[in-house]
Every structure is written in structure tokens, then in C-alpha cells.
XYZ file of N, CA and C in Angstrom:
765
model
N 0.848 -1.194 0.000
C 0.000 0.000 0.000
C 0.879 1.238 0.000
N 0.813 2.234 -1.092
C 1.610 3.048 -1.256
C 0.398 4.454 -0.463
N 1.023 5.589 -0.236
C 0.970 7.003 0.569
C -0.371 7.543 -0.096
N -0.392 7.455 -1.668
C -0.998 8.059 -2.594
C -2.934 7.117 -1.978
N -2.000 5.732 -1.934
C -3.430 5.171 -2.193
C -4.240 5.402 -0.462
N -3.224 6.365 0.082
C -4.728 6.140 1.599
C -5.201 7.645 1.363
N -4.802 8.511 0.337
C -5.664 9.326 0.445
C -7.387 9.451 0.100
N -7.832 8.168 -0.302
C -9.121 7.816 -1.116
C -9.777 7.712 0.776
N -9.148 7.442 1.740
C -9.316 7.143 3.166
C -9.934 8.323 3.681
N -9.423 9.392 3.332
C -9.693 10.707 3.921
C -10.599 11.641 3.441
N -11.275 10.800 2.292
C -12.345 11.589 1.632
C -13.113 10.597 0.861
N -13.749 9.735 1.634
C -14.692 8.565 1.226
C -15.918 8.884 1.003
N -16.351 8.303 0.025
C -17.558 8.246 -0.764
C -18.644 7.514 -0.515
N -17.842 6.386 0.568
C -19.036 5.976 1.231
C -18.768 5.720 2.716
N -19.428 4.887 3.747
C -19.474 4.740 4.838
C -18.019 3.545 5.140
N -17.718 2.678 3.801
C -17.138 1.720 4.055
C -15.566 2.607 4.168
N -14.686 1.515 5.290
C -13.840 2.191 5.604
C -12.484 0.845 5.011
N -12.290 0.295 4.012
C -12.172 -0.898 3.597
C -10.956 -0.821 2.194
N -9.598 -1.409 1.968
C -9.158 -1.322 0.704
C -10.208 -2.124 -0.164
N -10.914 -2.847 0.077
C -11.316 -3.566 -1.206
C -12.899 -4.288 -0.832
N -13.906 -4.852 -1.009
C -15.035 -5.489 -1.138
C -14.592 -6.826 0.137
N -14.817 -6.421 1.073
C -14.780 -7.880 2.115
C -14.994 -9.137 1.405
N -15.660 -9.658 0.096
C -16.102 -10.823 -0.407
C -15.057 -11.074 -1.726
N -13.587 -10.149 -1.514
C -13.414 -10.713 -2.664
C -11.947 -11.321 -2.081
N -11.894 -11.145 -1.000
C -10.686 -12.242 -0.090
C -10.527 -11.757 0.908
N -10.376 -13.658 1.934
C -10.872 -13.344 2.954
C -9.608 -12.679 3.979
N -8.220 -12.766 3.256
C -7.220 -12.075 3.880
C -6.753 -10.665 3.493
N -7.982 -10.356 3.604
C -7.978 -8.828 2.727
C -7.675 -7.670 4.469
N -7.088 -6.576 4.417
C -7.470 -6.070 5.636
C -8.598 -4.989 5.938
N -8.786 -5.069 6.926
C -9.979 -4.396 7.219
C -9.569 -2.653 7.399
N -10.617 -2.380 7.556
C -10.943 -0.405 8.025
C -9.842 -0.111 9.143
N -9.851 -1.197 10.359
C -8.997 -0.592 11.872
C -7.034 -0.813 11.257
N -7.104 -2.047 10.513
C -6.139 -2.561 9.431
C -5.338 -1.166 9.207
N -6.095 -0.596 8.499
C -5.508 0.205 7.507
C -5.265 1.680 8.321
N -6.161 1.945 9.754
C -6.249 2.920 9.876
C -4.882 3.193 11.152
N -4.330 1.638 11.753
C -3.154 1.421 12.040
C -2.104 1.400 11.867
N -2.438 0.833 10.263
C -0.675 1.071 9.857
C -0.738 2.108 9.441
N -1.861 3.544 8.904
C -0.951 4.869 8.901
C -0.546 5.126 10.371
N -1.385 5.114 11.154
C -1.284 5.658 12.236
C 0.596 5.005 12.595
N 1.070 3.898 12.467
C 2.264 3.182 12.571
C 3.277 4.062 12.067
N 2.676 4.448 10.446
C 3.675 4.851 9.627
C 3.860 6.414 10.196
N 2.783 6.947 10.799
C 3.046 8.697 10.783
C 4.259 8.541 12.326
N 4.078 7.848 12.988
C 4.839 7.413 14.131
C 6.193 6.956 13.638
N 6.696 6.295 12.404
C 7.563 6.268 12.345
C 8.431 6.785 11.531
N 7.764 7.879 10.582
C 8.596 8.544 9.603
C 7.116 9.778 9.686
N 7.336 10.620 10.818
C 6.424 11.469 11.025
C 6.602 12.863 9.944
N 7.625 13.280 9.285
C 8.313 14.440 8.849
C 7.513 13.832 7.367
N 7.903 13.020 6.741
C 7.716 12.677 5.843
C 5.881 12.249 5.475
N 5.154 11.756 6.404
C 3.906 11.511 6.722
C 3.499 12.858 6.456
N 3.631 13.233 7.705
C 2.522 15.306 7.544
C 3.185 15.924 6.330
N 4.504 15.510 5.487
C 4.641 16.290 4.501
C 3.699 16.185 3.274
N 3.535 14.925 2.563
C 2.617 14.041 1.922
C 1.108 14.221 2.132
N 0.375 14.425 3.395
C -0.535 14.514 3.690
C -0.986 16.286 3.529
N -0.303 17.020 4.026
C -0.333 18.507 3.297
C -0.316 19.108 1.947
N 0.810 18.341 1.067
C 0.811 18.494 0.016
C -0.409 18.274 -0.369
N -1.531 17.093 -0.526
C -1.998 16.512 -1.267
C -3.611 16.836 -0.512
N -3.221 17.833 0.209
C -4.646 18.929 1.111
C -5.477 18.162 1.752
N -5.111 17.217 2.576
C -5.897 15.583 3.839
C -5.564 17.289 5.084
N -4.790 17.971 5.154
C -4.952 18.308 6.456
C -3.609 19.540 6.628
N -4.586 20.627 6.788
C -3.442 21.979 7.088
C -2.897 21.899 8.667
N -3.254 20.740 9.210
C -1.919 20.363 10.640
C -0.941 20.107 9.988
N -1.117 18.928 9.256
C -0.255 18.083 8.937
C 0.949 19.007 7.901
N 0.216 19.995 7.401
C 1.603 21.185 6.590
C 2.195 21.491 7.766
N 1.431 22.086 8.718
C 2.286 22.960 9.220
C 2.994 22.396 10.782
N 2.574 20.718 10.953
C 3.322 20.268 11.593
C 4.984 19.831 10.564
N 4.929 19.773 9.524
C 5.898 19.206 8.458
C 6.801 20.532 8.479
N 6.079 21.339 8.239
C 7.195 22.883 8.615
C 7.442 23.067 10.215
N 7.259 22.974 10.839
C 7.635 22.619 12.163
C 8.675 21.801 12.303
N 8.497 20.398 11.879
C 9.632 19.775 12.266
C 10.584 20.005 11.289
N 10.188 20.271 10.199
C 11.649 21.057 8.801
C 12.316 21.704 9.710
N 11.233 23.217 10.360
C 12.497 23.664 10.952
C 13.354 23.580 11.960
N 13.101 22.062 13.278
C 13.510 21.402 13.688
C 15.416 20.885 13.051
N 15.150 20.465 12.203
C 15.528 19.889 11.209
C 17.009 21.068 10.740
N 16.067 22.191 10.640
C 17.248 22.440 10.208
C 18.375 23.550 10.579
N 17.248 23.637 12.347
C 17.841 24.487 13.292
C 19.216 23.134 13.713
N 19.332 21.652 13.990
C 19.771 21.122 14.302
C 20.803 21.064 12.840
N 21.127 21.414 11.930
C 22.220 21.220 10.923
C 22.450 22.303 10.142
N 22.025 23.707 10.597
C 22.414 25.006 9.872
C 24.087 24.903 10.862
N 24.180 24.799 11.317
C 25.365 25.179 12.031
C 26.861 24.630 11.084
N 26.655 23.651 10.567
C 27.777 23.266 9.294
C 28.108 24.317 8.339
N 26.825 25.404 8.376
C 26.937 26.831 7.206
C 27.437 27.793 8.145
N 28.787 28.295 7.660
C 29.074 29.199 8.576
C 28.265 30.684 8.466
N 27.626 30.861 7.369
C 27.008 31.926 7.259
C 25.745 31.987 8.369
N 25.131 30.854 8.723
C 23.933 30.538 8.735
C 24.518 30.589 10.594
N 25.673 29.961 10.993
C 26.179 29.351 12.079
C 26.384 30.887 12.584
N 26.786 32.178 12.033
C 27.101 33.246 12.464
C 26.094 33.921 13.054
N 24.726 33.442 12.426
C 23.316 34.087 13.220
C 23.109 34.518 14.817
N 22.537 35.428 14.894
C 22.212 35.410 16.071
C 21.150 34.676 16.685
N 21.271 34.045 18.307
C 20.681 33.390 18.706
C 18.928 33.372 18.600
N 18.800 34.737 18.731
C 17.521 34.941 18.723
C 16.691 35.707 17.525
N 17.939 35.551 16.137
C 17.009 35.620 15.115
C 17.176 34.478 14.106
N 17.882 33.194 14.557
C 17.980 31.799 14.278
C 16.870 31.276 13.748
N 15.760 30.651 14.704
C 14.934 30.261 14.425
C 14.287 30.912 13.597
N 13.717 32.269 13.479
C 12.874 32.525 12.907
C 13.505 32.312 11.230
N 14.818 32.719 11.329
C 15.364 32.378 9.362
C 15.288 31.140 9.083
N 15.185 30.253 10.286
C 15.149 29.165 9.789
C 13.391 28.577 9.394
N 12.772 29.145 10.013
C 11.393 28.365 9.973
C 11.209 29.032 8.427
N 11.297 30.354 8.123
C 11.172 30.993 6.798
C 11.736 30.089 5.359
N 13.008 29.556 5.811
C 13.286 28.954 4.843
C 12.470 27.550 5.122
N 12.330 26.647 6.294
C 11.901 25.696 6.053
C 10.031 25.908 5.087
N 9.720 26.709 5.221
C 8.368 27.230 4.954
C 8.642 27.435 3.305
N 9.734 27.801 2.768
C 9.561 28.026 1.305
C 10.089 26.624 1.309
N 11.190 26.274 1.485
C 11.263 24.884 0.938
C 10.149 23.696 0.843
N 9.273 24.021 1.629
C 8.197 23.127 1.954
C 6.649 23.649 0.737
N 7.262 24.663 0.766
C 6.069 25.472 -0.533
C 6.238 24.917 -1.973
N 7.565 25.071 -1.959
C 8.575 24.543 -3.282
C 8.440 22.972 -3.115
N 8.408 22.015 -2.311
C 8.140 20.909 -2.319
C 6.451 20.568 -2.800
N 5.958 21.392 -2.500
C 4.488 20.678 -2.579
C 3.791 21.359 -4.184
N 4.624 21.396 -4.959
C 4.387 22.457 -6.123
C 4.366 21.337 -7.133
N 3.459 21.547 -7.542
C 2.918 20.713 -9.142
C 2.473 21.545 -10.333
N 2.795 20.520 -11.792
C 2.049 21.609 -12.782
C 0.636 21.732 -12.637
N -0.325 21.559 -11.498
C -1.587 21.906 -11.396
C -1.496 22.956 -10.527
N -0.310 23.661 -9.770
C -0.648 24.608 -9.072
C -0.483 25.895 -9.713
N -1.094 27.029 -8.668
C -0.931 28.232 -9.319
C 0.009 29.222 -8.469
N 0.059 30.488 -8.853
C 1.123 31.060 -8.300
C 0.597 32.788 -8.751
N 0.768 33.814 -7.778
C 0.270 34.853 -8.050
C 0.793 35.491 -8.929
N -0.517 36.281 -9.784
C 0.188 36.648 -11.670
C 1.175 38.181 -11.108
N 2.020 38.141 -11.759
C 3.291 39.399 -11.334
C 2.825 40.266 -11.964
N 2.337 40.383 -12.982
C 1.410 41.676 -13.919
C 0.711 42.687 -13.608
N -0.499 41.777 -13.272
C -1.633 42.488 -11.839
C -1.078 42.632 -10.721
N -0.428 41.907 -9.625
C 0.009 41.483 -8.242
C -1.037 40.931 -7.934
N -2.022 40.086 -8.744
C -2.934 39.223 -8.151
C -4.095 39.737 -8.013
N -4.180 40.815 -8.589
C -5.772 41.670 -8.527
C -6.680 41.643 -9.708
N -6.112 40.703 -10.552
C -6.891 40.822 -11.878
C -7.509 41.793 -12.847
N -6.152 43.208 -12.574
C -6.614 44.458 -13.065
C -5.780 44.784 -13.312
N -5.309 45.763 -14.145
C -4.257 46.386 -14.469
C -4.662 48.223 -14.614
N -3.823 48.741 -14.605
C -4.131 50.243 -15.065
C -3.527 50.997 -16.192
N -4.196 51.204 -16.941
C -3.931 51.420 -18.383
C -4.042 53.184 -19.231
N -3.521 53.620 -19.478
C -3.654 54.862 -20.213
C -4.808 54.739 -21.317
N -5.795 55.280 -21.750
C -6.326 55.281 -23.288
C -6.328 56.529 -23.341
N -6.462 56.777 -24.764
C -7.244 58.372 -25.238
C -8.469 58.138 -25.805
N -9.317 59.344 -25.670
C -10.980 59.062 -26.270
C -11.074 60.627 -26.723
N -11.816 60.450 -27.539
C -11.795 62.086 -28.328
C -13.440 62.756 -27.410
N -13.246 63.821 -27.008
C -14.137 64.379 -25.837
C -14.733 66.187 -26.854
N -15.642 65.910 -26.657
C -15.397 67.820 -27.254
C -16.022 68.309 -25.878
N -15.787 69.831 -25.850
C -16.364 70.662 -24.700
C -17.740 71.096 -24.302
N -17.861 71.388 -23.114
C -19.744 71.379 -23.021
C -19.755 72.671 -24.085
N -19.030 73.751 -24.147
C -19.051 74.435 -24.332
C -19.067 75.015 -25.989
N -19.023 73.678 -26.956
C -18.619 73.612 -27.636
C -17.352 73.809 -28.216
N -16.969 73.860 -29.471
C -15.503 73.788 -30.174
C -14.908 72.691 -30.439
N -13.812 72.348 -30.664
C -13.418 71.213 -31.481
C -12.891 70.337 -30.193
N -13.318 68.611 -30.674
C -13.373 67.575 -30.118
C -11.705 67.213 -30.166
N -11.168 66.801 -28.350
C -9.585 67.012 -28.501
C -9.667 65.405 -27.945
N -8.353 64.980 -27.804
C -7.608 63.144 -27.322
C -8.208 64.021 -25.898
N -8.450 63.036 -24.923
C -7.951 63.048 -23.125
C -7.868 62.108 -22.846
N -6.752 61.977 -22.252
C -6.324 61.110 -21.818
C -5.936 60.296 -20.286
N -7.022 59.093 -19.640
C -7.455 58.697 -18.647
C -6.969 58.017 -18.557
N -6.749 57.168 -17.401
C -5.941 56.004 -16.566
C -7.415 55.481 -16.511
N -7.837 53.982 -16.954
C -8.496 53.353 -16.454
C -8.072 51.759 -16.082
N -8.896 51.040 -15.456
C -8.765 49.010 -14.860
C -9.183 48.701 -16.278
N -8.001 47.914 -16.204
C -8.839 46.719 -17.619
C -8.774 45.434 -17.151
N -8.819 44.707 -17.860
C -8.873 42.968 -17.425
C -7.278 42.771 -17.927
N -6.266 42.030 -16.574
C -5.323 41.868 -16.750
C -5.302 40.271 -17.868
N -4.372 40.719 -19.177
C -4.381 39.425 -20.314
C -3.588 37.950 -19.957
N -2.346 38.414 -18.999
C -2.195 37.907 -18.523
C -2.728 36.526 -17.587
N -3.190 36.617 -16.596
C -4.092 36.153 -15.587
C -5.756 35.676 -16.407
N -6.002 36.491 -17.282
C -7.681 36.613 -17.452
C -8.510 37.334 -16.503
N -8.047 38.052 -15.485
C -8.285 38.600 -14.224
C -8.641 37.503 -13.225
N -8.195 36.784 -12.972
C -8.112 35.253 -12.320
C -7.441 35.733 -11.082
N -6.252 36.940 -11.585
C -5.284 37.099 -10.197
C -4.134 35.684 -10.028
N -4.530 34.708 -10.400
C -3.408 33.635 -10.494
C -2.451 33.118 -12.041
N -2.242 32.344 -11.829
C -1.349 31.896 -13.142
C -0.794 30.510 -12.832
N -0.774 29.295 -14.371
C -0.152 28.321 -13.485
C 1.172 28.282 -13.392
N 1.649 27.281 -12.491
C 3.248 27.303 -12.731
C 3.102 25.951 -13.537
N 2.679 25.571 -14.534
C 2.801 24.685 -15.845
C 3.892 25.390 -16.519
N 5.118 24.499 -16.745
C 6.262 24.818 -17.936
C 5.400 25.332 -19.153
N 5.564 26.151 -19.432
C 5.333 26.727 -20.865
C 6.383 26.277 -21.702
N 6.936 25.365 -21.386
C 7.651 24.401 -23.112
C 7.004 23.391 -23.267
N 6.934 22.522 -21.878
C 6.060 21.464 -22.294
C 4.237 20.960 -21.667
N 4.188 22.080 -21.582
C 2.702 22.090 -20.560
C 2.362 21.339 -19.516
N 3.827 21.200 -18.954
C 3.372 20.398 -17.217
C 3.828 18.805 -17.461
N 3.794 18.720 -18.685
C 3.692 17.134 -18.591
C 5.825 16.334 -18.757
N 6.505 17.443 -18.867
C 8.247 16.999 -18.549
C 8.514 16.439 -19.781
N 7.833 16.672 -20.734
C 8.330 15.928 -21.704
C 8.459 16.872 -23.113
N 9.657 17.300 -24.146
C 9.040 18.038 -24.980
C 9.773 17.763 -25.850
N 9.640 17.937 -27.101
C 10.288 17.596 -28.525
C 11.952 18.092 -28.579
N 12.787 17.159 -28.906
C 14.351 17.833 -29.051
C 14.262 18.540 -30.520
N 14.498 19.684 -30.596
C 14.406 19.701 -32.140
C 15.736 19.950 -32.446
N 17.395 19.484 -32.023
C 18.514 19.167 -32.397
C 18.094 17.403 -33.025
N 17.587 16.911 -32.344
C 17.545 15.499 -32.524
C 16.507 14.977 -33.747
N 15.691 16.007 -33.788
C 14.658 15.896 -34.729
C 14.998 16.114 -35.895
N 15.821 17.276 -36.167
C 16.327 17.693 -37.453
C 17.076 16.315 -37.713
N 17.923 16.222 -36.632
C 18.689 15.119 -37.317
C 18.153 13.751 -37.777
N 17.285 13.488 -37.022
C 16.399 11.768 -37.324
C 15.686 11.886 -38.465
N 14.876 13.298 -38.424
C 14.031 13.671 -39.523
C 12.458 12.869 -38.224
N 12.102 12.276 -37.515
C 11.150 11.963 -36.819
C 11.158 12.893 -35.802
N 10.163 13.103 -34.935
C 9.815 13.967 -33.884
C 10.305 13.012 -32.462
N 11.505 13.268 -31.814
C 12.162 12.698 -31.025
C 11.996 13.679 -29.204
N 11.151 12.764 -28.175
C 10.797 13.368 -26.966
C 12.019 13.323 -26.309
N 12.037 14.085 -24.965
C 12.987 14.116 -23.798
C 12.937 14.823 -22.651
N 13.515 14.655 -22.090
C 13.048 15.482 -20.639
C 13.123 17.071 -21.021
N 12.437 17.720 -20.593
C 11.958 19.010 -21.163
C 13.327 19.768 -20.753
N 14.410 20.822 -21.041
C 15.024 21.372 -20.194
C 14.806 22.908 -19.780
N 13.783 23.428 -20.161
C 13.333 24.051 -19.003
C 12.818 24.056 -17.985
N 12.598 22.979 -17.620
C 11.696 22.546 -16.181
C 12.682 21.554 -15.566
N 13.833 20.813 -17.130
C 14.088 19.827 -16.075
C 13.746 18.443 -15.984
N 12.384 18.425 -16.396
C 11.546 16.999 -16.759
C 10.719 17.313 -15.417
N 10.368 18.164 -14.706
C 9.169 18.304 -13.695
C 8.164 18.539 -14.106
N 7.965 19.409 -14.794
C 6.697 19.921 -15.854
C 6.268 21.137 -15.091
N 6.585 21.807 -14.085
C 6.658 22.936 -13.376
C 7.370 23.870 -13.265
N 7.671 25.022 -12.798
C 8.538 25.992 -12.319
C 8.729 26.043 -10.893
N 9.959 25.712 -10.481
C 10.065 25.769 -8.862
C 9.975 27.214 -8.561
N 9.890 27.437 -6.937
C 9.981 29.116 -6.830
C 11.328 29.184 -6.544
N 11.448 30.491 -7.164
C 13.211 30.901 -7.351
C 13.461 30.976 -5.694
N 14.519 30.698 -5.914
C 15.530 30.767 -4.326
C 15.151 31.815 -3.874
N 15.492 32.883 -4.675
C 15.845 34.295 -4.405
C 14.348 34.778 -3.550
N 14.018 34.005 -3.502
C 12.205 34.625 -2.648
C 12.541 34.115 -1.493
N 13.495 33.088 -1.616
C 13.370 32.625 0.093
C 14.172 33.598 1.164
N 15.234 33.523 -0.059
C 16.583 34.831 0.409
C 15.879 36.296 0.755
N 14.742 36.359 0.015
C 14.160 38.315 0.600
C 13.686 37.785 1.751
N 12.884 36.685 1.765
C 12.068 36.749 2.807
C 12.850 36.990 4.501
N 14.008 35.819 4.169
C 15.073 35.932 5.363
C 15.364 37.211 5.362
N 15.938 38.165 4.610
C 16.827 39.450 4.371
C 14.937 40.141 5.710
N 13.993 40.082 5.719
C 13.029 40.880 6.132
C 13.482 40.350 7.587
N 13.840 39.759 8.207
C 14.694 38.742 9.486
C 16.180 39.412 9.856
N 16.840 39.299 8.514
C 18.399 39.806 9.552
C 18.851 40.172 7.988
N 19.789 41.155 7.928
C 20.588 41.925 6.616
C 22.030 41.336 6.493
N 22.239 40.511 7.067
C 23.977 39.801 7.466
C 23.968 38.913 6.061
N 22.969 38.088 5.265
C 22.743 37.665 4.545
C 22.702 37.849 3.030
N 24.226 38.107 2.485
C 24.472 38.688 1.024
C 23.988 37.982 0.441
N 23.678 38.483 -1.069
C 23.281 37.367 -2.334
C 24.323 36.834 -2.365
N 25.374 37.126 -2.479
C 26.674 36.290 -3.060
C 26.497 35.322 -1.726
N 26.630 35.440 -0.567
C 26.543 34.830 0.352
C 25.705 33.448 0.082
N 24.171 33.881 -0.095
C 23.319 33.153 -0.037
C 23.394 31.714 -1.681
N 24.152 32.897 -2.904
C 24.291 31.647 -3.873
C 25.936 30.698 -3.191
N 26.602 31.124 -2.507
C 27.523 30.030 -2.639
C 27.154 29.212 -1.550
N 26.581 29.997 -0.276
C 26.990 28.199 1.157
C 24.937 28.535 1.499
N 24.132 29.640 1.578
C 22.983 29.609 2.064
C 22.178 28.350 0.906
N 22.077 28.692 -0.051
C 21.285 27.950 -1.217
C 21.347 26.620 -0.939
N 22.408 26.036 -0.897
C 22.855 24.249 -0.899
C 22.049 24.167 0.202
N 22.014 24.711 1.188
C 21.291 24.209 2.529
C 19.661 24.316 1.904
N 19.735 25.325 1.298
C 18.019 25.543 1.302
C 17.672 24.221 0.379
N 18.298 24.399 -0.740
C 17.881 23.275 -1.157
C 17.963 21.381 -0.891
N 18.784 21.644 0.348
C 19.074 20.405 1.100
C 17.803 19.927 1.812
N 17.317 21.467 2.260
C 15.519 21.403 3.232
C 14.836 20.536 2.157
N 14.822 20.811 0.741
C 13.531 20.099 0.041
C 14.177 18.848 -0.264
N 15.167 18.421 -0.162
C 15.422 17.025 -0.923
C 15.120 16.507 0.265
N 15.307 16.825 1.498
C 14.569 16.033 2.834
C 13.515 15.892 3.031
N 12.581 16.744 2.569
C 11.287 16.679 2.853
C 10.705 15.281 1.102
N 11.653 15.690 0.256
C 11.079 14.209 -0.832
C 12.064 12.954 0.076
N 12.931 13.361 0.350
C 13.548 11.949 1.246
C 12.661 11.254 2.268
N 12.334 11.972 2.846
C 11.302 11.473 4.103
C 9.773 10.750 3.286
N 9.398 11.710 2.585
C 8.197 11.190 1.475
C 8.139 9.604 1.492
N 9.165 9.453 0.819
C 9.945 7.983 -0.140
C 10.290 7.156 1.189
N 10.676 7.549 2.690
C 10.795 6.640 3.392
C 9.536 6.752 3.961
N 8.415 7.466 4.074
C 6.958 7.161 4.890
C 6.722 5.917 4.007
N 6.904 5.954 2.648
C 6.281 5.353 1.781
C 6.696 3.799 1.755
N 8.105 3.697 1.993
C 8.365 2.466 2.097
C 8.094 1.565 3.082
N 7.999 2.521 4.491
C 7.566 2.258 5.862
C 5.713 1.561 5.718
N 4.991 2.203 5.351
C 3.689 1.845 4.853
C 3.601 0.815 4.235
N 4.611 0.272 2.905
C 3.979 -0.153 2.271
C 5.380 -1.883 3.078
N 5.785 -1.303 4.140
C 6.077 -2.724 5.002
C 5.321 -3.054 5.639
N 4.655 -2.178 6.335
C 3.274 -2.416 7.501
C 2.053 -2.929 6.777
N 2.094 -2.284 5.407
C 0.442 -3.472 5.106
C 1.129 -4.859 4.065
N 2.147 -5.450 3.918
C 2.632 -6.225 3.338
C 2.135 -7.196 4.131
């Protein structure tokens, strides 16, 4: 039993609390079965459990217990960064929960999510100059004036959002080589390289870095691309590390 499949658990369609039809074997497990070994698995790979379970919206504890213990996590191993190790005591934690909080944002990001449109700032409006030809009450000749009015941002659609779907290959990681194509003369796929083969856009570092900089100013860019970054991005490969061990943990407990 893999992570994915107990989310059908948390939003049932019917009363039965059951992987499968009691009549179609009799060593099948039951409702308390199943509702043990998560309960087993969040107990034993808890970081990785509430991460999975947030992502996939079973429960806004479970995010923000997962950012909790991130920043657990990474109050106990910033100290290897001397940049990070130079902090002061009592504005530590808080840079750290900030970054564990984007890394954990950036973890739970798919090409179905959205992300606020930069155009509008999320208001689904924009403000626009026109001219319209006006004549005077007073009569005489009809002149341009020229008004600031809201239009519908083209961007967004006035939605205010936008997805983070790769615009090379529409989310799906996969997109035509056209070095390889010319050469075969056939239409030859591959991992997309603007995304990477995710089919998304991660959020840039550099958002995690302002957010800290609003915390403490000790924190250069140059700083943050050579020894801060590796750490930040160390936060999200832990939080898919932990994922992959809830997952294996689970799928020992219902074996």
C-alpha cells in the first residue's frame, strides 16, 4: 500500500472504511487494518507523513506540523553553514522556519498549481492609459484626453493567479528535441530542459533569500548563492527523502 493510495481514506464516498469489497478475499485487511498502519507509519517517519498529507490537502496540521519539524531539522544542521552558524541566537529560528516554509512550498508544487500573476500582483486588473476624443460642453473642437483606467489583466484573465505549468512542455516533462529531430528527420521526446523533466517551475531561491533578508541583513546574495542555497535546497530534498521513506515504511506495515 503506497501514501498516494490512503488518500481515497480521507475523503470517502461511502461509509465503508475498507481497501477492497470484504467478499473478494478473505485475507484482505480491514478499516482498523488500515487505519493502524498509517497511524504506525506517521509514528515512524512522522516528517515525511505530515509532509505528503499537506501536500496533497488531507490536512493543514499536517503542513504545518511538516514545517515545524523542517524547521527542527534544520535548526539542528544550519550550524555546518558558517554563514547561517554566524546568526544570532535569537534571530535563528525565525530564518530558519522561513526557509523551512519556502522549501516546503517549493516541495508541494505541481504543474496543477498556481502562483500569483506578477502583472496584476494578483488583482486581476491592471491600469492602463487610453485616449478618447471628448469635445467641450461648451462647444468647439473635439480634442484626445487622456485617462488612466482598470482593464482585465491578459495575462491572468483577471483570475489574479497563473499556473506554474512549464510553458515548453505544458506540465507534462516531456518536450520535442528539435537538435535530434532535425537530425532523425522523426519527432524525437525528452526530458523538457526548461523545467528539467518536472513539468513545473520551482519558486526561485531568491524569494526565500528576501524573505530571510526581512529577518536579519547579514545575509548577502553572493553569500546566499555560494553556502545559504545548498542548505536551502538540502531542506527540500529532505522533505522528498522522508516522502519515499513514509512510503516504504507503509507499504512494510500493510505487506
Amino acid at each position: 500500500m503506497s501514501l498516494e493510495a490512503t488518500v481515497k481514506y480521507h475523503f470517502p464516498k461511502t461509509a465503508s472504511f475498507a481497501g477492497m469489497p470484504p467478499a473478494t478475499a478473505s485475507d484482505s485487511l480491514s478499516g482498523t487494518d488500515y487505519m493502524a498502519a498509517m497511524g504506525m507509519t506517521q509514528s515512524r517517519a512522522p516528517l515525511g507523513y505530515a509532509a505528503f498529507m499537506g501536500k496533497v490537502g488531507v490536512s493543514e496540521n499536517d503542513a504545518a506540523r511538516a514545517v515545524t519539524l523542517l524547521t527542527e531539522y534544520a535548526l539542528s544542521t544550519c550550524d555546518k553553514v558558517a554563514a547561517l552558524r554566524k546568526l544570532r541566537s535569537d534571530i535563528k529560528p525565525a530564518v530558519m522556519q522561513t526557509l523551512a516554509t519556502y522549501a516546503y512550498m517549493d516541495y508541494c508544487r505541481s504543474a496543477a498549481s498556481v502562483k500569483p500573476c506578477d502583472c496584476c500582483q494578483a488583482k486581476g486588473f491592471i491600469e492602463a492609459d487610453v485616449f478618447t476624443m471628448k469635445s467641450p460642453l461648451s462647444g468647439g473642437y473635439a480634442r484626445n484626453v487622456k485617462e488612466t483606467v482598470r482593464v482585465l489583466c491578459k495575462q491572468c484573465g483577471g483570475k489574479g493567479v497563473v499556473s506554474t505549468a512549464c510553458r515548453d512542455c505544458n506540465g507534462r516533462g516531456r518536450a520535442v528535441m528539435k537538435a535530434e529531430t532535425e537530425k532523425q528527420g522523426v519527432p524525437v521526446m525528452g526530458d523538457c530542459k526548461r523545467c528539467g523533466g518536472r513539468g513545473f517551475e520551482r519558486i526561485p531561491s531568491t524569494e526565500a533569500h528576501n524573505a530571510a533578508c526581512e529577518i536579519t541583513d547579514v545575509i548577502s546574495i553572493d553569500t546566499w548563492k555560494k553556502s545559504c542555497k545548498p542548505f536551502y535546497d538540502q531542506l527540500i530534498g529532505k522533505l522528498e527523502i522522508e516522502e519515499s521513506w513514509a512510503n516504504s515504511a507503509l507499504n512494510k506495515v500493510t505487506s
